[in-house]
Amino acid sequence: MAIELSSILSRLQTLSTSDHASVVSMNLFVALLCACIVIGHLLEENRWVNESITALSIGVCTGVVILLSSGGKSSHLLVFSEDLFFIYLLPPIIFNAGFQVKKKQFFVNFITIVLFGAVGTLISCTIISLGVTQFFKKMDIGSLDIGDYLAIGAIFAATDSVCTLQVLNQDETPLLYSLVFGEGVVNDATSVTGLVSAYIIKKLYFGRHSTDREVALMILMAYLSYMLAELFYLSGILTVFFCGIVMSHYTWHNVTESSRITTKHSFATLSFVAEIFIFLYVGMDALDIEKWRFASNSPGTSIAVSSILLVLIMAGRAAFVFPLSLLINLVKKSPNEKISFRQQVIIWWAGLMRGAVSMALAYNQFTRAGHTQLRPNAIMITSTITVVLFSTVVFGLMTKPLIRFLLPHTKHTSSMILSDSSTPKSVNAPLLGEGQDSEADLGDTNVLVDINVPRPGSIRALLATPTHTVHRYWRKFDDAFMRPVFGGRGFVPYVPGSPTERSFLQVQ
């Protein structure tokens, strides 16, 4: 009996020590997050450094300190987990991007985005897969099967959406932002939960009793869309992105003014903290001693693998950005809608960065629960880390200066597009195209309208100006069927305490 009691006490002491170590780790990590925010604020006006590079650098420096203090046994406070990344950190980032996106710019270029996101990624994946198959078989890496080569192509072919959000500003370069970021999220899925939330809030109108319920329902429904997509093996990233678009178009107009301000800043804050968390997390995990120990026996091989991957990423991206841009320009009628060569260079360059998404996919493919004892798998993990660090720092540092050099007048152009502090950035623009006949355009002088675009009335007009024609018919459908049911700007009925109460009283 005494032995059993001693054993139980020993286990409790071990658990207590483990819990205390976890608390210490979380305290340090939260402190580092605060440091990243403060330093990022101080470097806000720096033309070279952005917050992703700041967090990455702090993570690497912290990893070095931990590695030295632990005697070379560990370099991170938390072990990188693809589940933590995909389930908890990525959804708020992608949702907020959809919630804040300039919908006009995004949907006007939707065909281009689909071409880049689907056809372009397939071309890049093919080139990278064929390249690594040819080069890696001639190198002393180890046994990698055809599935591994295809996985490498898929891991490094896609643009990292999180990195794009950090280096491209949709107010300064809306076209480039929509093309590069949109390319990173295009896949498959639907956002039915966004419409469900709009309908529930419009009909029940929680705000008359509690603003908290409105905010909570919007946040939970957004997260539910992501988890439902994952449950049915669909693209959670695209689902939550379009859920954000749908909610900003319908749901956001059905809530009280206080809920609008709260949701706007809540989504932005969650996204901001998740982005900093990810880059700090990646920087700290870059010195994972277990993987580097396997690769240290052949450093030349590891460097060669990383170099080959970088060259193939650049070649694969160039193989579709420039040809597809040429094809798109041949179809576009207006010179203003064509993608200039300078813009093509920026699209190519800004999409070269690889970040936490690539790392999470690499860990999922080449490790088991974050650990591996196989040399080829360890080399692929360390090479992925090298590519992520190099591309984020080098390509990330050069993106803003490159934009200023190639497109020196972007700030002047973007200053014409204003945003209301009480609305999401995307609400000032219609859902598709120019929308000259929508109520948003008639009542909001902040929206730029192309008065020279003729209103289409025939099949010939549809073929001549497909984007504007589709937008006009979408507007008619939206105003006639969607907004009366799901709400939206100008379609919220008067209810005491509702968003329309203030304007109703002002009219009286």
XYZ file of N, CA and C in Angstrom, residues 11-166:
468
model
N 3.958 10.216 -9.493
C 3.310 10.588 -10.752
C 2.719 11.992 -10.685
N 2.076 12.311 -9.539
C 1.498 13.639 -9.373
C 2.578 14.718 -9.410
N 3.740 14.404 -8.797
C 4.840 15.364 -8.815
C 5.366 15.581 -10.229
N 5.435 14.462 -11.008
C 5.882 14.557 -12.396
C 4.917 15.405 -13.219
N 3.588 15.161 -13.024
C 2.584 15.936 -13.742
C 2.654 17.405 -13.355
N 2.854 17.657 -12.060
C 2.952 19.036 -11.592
C 4.142 19.749 -12.219
N 5.282 19.029 -12.297
C 6.473 19.606 -12.921
C 6.236 19.888 -14.399
N 5.559 18.925 -15.081
C 5.259 19.092 -16.503
C 4.321 20.269 -16.736
N 3.288 20.381 -15.883
C 2.353 21.502 -16.013
C 3.060 22.832 -15.779
N 3.950 22.869 -14.784
C 4.671 24.108 -14.493
C 5.566 24.492 -15.675
N 6.198 23.493 -16.290
C 7.046 23.770 -17.455
C 6.218 24.323 -18.610
N 5.005 23.794 -18.772
C 4.126 24.301 -19.831
C 3.712 25.738 -19.565
N 3.421 26.043 -18.283
C 3.036 27.405 -17.921
C 4.188 28.372 -18.176
N 5.412 27.946 -17.820
C 6.584 28.774 -18.063
C 6.768 29.021 -19.559
N 6.615 27.960 -20.360
C 6.764 28.088 -21.811
C 5.741 29.058 -22.388
N 4.486 28.946 -21.946
C 3.446 29.827 -22.461
C 3.682 31.273 -22.036
N 4.173 31.475 -20.804
C 4.485 32.830 -20.363
C 5.557 33.468 -21.234
N 6.607 32.710 -21.520
C 7.691 33.212 -22.365
C 7.189 33.492 -23.774
N 6.347 32.604 -24.287
C 5.851 32.769 -25.652
C 4.966 34.004 -25.767
N 4.091 34.210 -24.778
C 3.228 35.396 -24.792
C 4.067 36.664 -24.673
N 5.112 36.612 -23.832
C 6.008 37.762 -23.707
C 6.700 38.066 -25.033
N 7.095 37.012 -25.747
C 7.723 37.201 -27.059
C 6.734 37.784 -28.067
N 5.471 37.360 -27.990
C 4.449 37.943 -28.863
C 4.314 39.444 -28.614
N 4.306 39.817 -27.339
C 4.231 41.243 -26.999
C 5.450 41.993 -27.539
N 6.623 41.370 -27.419
C 7.842 42.003 -27.929
C 7.773 42.185 -29.442
N 7.244 41.184 -30.142
C 7.097 41.288 -31.598
C 6.180 42.445 -31.985
N 5.083 42.608 -31.246
C 4.135 43.687 -31.550
C 4.777 45.051 -31.315
N 5.491 45.186 -30.188
C 6.125 46.473 -29.863
C 7.207 46.817 -30.884
N 8.091 45.860 -31.176
C 9.173 46.106 -32.133
C 8.610 46.360 -33.531
N 7.571 45.595 -33.894
C 6.930 45.821 -35.190
C 6.352 47.219 -35.299
N 5.791 47.720 -34.200
C 5.259 49.088 -34.189
C 6.377 50.113 -34.382
N 7.512 49.877 -33.722
C 8.635 50.810 -33.834
C 9.229 50.813 -35.244
N 9.085 49.675 -35.940
C 9.633 49.561 -37.292
C 8.564 49.768 -38.365
N 7.436 50.353 -37.978
C 6.296 50.495 -38.896
C 6.659 51.263 -40.159
N 7.471 52.295 -40.023
C 7.811 53.135 -41.168
C 9.030 52.633 -41.932
N 9.624 51.539 -41.489
C 10.804 51.009 -42.168
C 10.413 50.433 -43.522
N 11.111 50.803 -44.557
C 10.761 50.382 -45.917
C 11.214 48.960 -46.224
N 12.023 48.382 -45.365
C 12.557 47.046 -45.626
C 11.907 45.974 -44.755
N 11.805 46.235 -43.459
C 11.384 45.200 -42.511
C 9.874 45.260 -42.294
N 9.222 44.081 -42.289
C 7.819 44.000 -41.908
C 7.697 43.106 -40.668
N 6.487 42.992 -40.140
C 6.310 42.283 -38.875
C 6.594 40.792 -38.992
N 6.397 40.218 -40.173
C 6.692 38.795 -40.336
C 8.189 38.533 -40.173
N 9.012 39.393 -40.769
C 10.461 39.233 -40.648
C 10.900 39.506 -39.218
N 10.260 40.490 -38.562
C 10.574 40.785 -37.162
C 10.293 39.581 -36.276
N 9.088 38.999 -36.423
C 8.722 37.833 -35.612
C 9.609 36.642 -35.925
N 9.923 36.447 -37.196
C 10.792 35.344 -37.592
C 12.180 35.497 -36.975
N 12.712 36.707 -37.007
C 14.047 36.965 -36.451
C 14.062 36.755 -34.940
N 13.036 37.266 -34.257
C 12.955 37.074 -32.807
C 12.825 35.597 -32.464
N 12.061 34.861 -33.274
C 11.919 33.424 -33.046
C 13.234 32.687 -33.191
N 14.004 33.027 -34.235
C 15.304 32.383 -34.446
C 16.262 32.718 -33.301
N 16.318 33.988 -32.901
C 17.212 34.403 -31.804
C 16.825 33.713 -30.496
N 15.526 33.617 -30.245
C 15.068 32.922 -29.041
C 15.433 31.441 -29.097
N 15.296 30.849 -30.294
C 15.682 29.452 -30.451
C 17.154 29.220 -30.164
N 18.008 30.158 -30.589
C 19.447 30.047 -30.318
C 19.722 30.103 -28.819
N 19.059 31.034 -28.133
C 19.242 31.168 -26.681
C 18.803 29.895 -25.962
N 17.625 29.365 -26.331
C 17.121 28.143 -25.697
C 18.043 26.967 -25.999
N 18.536 26.912 -27.246
C 19.432 25.826 -27.644
C 20.711 25.848 -26.806
N 21.268 27.033 -26.583
C 22.491 27.144 -25.791
C 22.232 26.858 -24.319
N 21.124 27.364 -23.795
C 20.824 27.166 -22.373
C 20.452 25.735 -22.034
N 19.946 24.995 -23.021
C 19.571 23.592 -22.780
C 20.685 22.618 -23.119
N 21.831 23.138 -23.451
C 22.956 22.267 -23.785
C 22.807 21.557 -25.110
N 22.111 22.173 -26.059
C 21.945 21.579 -27.380
C 20.861 20.533 -27.468
N 19.963 20.488 -26.470
C 18.915 19.466 -26.472
C 17.619 19.944 -27.132
N 17.309 21.218 -26.993
C 16.058 21.736 -27.539
C 16.244 23.181 -27.943
N 15.401 23.636 -28.889
C 15.509 25.011 -29.368
C 14.177 25.743 -29.377
N 13.106 25.101 -28.904
C 11.801 25.756 -28.976
C 10.991 25.540 -27.709
N 10.090 26.468 -27.459
C 9.187 26.360 -26.314
C 8.027 25.437 -26.624
N 7.585 25.452 -27.870
C 6.485 24.608 -28.312
C 6.925 23.795 -29.520
N 6.452 22.561 -29.619
C 6.767 21.710 -30.756
C 5.810 22.035 -31.897
N 6.343 22.223 -33.105
C 5.502 22.581 -34.254
C 4.495 21.477 -34.530
N 3.249 21.852 -34.632
C 2.173 20.891 -34.884
C 1.327 21.392 -36.039
N 1.196 20.559 -37.067
C 0.378 20.981 -38.203
C -1.090 21.091 -37.827
N -1.528 20.307 -36.818
C -2.918 20.407 -36.366
C -3.183 21.767 -35.725
N -2.256 22.220 -34.869
C -2.398 23.535 -34.257
C -2.459 24.621 -35.324
N -1.630 24.479 -36.347
C -1.587 25.484 -37.408
C -2.876 25.509 -38.215
N -3.288 24.343 -38.718
C -4.430 24.306 -39.630
C -5.771 24.472 -38.924
N -5.880 24.050 -37.664
C -7.174 24.081 -36.981
C -7.401 25.385 -36.230
N -6.330 25.955 -35.650
C -6.528 27.108 -34.775
C -5.941 28.420 -35.302
N -4.822 28.359 -35.996
C -4.133 29.589 -36.383
C -4.515 30.093 -37.771
N -4.649 29.185 -38.735
C -4.929 29.611 -40.115
C -6.349 30.138 -40.335
N -7.405 29.519 -39.753
C -8.775 29.990 -40.030
C -9.021 31.476 -39.769
N -8.616 32.043 -38.603
C -8.893 33.475 -38.403
C -8.175 34.383 -39.390
N -6.992 33.967 -39.857
C -6.241 34.774 -40.824
C -6.963 34.824 -42.166
N -7.347 33.664 -42.659
C -7.997 33.594 -43.971
C -9.392 34.214 -43.917
N -10.122 33.981 -42.819
C -11.461 34.562 -42.707
C -11.399 36.085 -42.726
N -10.483 36.662 -41.951
C -10.382 38.123 -41.912
C -9.972 38.678 -43.274
N -9.128 37.927 -44.000
C -8.748 38.371 -45.347
C -9.979 38.439 -46.254
N -10.869 37.449 -46.154
C -12.100 37.478 -46.928
C -13.058 38.555 -46.454
N -13.105 38.774 -45.137
C -14.008 39.763 -44.549
C -13.607 41.182 -44.932
N -12.285 41.426 -45.050
C -11.788 42.770 -45.336
C -11.444 42.991 -46.810
N -11.476 41.938 -47.623
C -10.999 42.060 -48.998
C -11.842 43.048 -49.802
N -11.201 43.729 -50.720
C -11.929 44.614 -51.640
C -12.602 43.732 -52.686
N -13.875 43.497 -52.493
C -14.585 42.509 -53.311
C -14.632 42.902 -54.772
N -14.734 44.201 -55.029
C -14.779 44.650 -56.431
C -13.518 44.217 -57.163
N -12.371 44.507 -56.571
C -11.107 44.163 -57.207
C -10.938 42.650 -57.323
N -11.373 41.940 -56.297
C -11.217 40.481 -56.291
C -12.054 39.824 -57.385
N -13.321 40.198 -57.476
C -14.200 39.520 -58.432
C -14.037 40.029 -59.860
N -13.600 41.266 -60.021
C -13.298 41.733 -61.375
C -12.179 40.891 -61.979
N -11.244 40.478 -61.140
C -10.107 39.675 -61.606
C -10.274 38.191 -61.283
N -11.510 37.758 -61.089
C -11.732 36.380 -60.627
C -11.241 35.344 -61.634
N -11.477 35.591 -62.917
C -11.028 34.633 -63.940
C -9.504 34.531 -63.931
N -8.842 35.669 -63.821
C -7.379 35.661 -63.741
C -6.904 34.918 -62.503
N -7.585 35.143 -61.373
C -7.222 34.477 -60.123
C -7.377 32.971 -60.243
N -8.474 32.537 -60.866
C -8.694 31.100 -61.047
C -7.620 30.498 -61.947
N -7.260 31.219 -63.004
C -6.198 30.728 -63.891
C -4.876 30.581 -63.140
N -4.517 31.596 -62.374
C -3.279 31.533 -61.606
C -3.355 30.463 -60.521
N -4.497 30.411 -59.820
C -4.621 29.499 -58.693
C -4.744 28.040 -59.089
N -5.424 27.754 -60.184
C -5.637 26.362 -60.593
C -4.629 25.926 -61.656
N -4.706 26.559 -62.830
C -3.819 26.182 -63.934
C -2.366 26.486 -63.580
N -2.126 27.680 -63.032
C -0.759 28.074 -62.700
C -0.120 27.175 -61.661
N -0.867 26.857 -60.612
C -0.333 25.973 -59.574
C -0.048 24.585 -60.128
N -0.900 24.099 -61.036
C -0.666 22.793 -61.659
C 0.618 22.808 -62.483
N 0.844 23.882 -63.235
C 2.075 24.005 -64.034
C 3.294 24.037 -63.117
N 3.235 24.842 -62.072
C 4.344 24.952 -61.134
C 4.614 23.627 -60.429
N 3.549 22.957 -60.014
C 3.686 21.662 -59.337
C 4.345 20.633 -60.252
N 3.958 20.639 -61.527
C 4.548 19.703 -62.496
C 6.033 19.960 -62.687
N 6.396 21.223 -62.838
C 7.807 21.566 -63.055
C 8.643 21.206 -61.835
N 8.159 21.523 -60.630
C 8.911 21.215 -59.409
C 9.028 19.712 -59.208
N 7.946 18.982 -59.425
C 7.977 17.523 -59.243
C 8.948 16.866 -60.221
N 8.881 17.267 -61.502
C 9.806 16.701 -62.491
C 11.242 17.086 -62.174
N 11.439 18.327 -61.729
C 12.784 18.788 -61.415
C 13.417 18.022 -60.262
N 12.675 17.879 -59.154
C 13.248 17.169 -58.002
C 13.452 15.694 -58.306
N 12.580 15.144 -59.155
C 12.764 13.739 -59.538
C 14.084 13.549 -60.267
N 14.393 14.453 -61.172
C 15.633 14.342 -61.945
C 16.872 14.629 -61.101
N 16.816 15.667 -60.294
C 18.008 16.078 -59.534
C 18.252 15.216 -58.301
N 17.196 14.922 -57.547
C 17.380 14.218 -56.277
C 17.837 12.774 -56.469
N 17.423 12.171 -57.587
C 17.856 10.793 -57.848
C 19.362 10.717 -58.092
N 19.964 11.811 -58.547
C 21.404 11.833 -58.791
C 22.195 12.224 -57.549
N 21.501 12.608 -56.480
C 22.164 13.038 -55.253
C 22.022 11.977 -54.171
N 22.894 12.038 -53.215
C 22.889 11.064 -52.123
C 21.937 11.512 -51.022
N 20.652 11.389 -51.312
C 19.648 11.813 -50.336
C 19.074 10.627 -49.582
N 18.719 9.607 -50.290
C 18.081 8.449 -49.678
C 16.889 8.034 -50.517
N 16.101 7.153 -49.962
C 14.980 6.591 -50.711
C 13.745 7.479 -50.589
N 13.377 8.097 -51.713
C 12.130 8.844 -51.818
C 11.332 8.245 -52.958
N 10.065 7.941 -52.713
C 9.242 7.332 -53.756
C 8.531 8.405 -54.573
N 7.777 7.959 -55.573
C 7.103 8.884 -56.471
C 6.099 9.759 -55.730
N 5.479 9.194 -54.684
C 4.541 9.972 -53.880
C 5.223 11.134 -53.172
N 6.459 10.898 -52.715
C 7.212 11.971 -52.054
C 7.552 13.086 -53.038
N 7.934 12.716 -54.257
C 8.274 13.730 -55.271
C 7.052 14.572 -55.646
N 5.902 13.921 -55.768
C 4.671 14.660 -56.062
C 4.286 15.552 -54.889
N 4.514 15.049 -53.671
C 4.210 15.849 -52.480
C 5.102 17.086 -52.410
N 6.372 16.941 -52.770
C 7.286 18.081 -52.778
C 6.803 19.135 -53.764
N 6.348 18.677 -54.949
C 5.807 19.615 -55.930
C 4.598 20.362 -55.396
N 3.702 19.637 -54.704
C 2.497 20.272 -54.154
C 2.833 21.231 -53.014
N 3.818 20.861 -52.174
C 4.191 21.688 -51.025
C 4.753 23.038 -51.468
N 5.602 23.020 -52.491
C 6.312 24.244 -52.878
C 5.689 24.967 -54.060
N 4.642 24.412 -54.664
C 4.033 25.062 -55.829
C 3.088 26.191 -55.433
N 2.368 26.016 -54.326
C 1.316 26.967 -53.960
C 1.881 28.190 -53.256
N 1.313 29.353 -53.565
C 1.670 30.599 -52.894
C 1.188 30.565 -51.452
N 2.008 31.049 -50.534
C 1.635 31.082 -49.127
C 0.800 32.330 -48.847
N -0.486 32.128 -48.536
C -1.405 33.253 -48.329
C -1.014 34.110 -47.143
N -0.499 33.478 -46.078
C -0.126 34.221 -44.873
C 1.007 35.193 -45.174
N 2.001 34.743 -45.956
C 3.113 35.629 -46.329
C 2.637 36.772 -47.211
N 1.710 36.480 -48.115
C 1.195 37.511 -49.012
C 0.534 38.638 -48.233
N -0.212 38.284 -47.195
C -0.883 39.291 -46.385
C 0.098 40.241 -45.726
N 1.316 39.751 -45.449
C 2.298 40.561 -44.748
C 3.023 41.539 -45.666
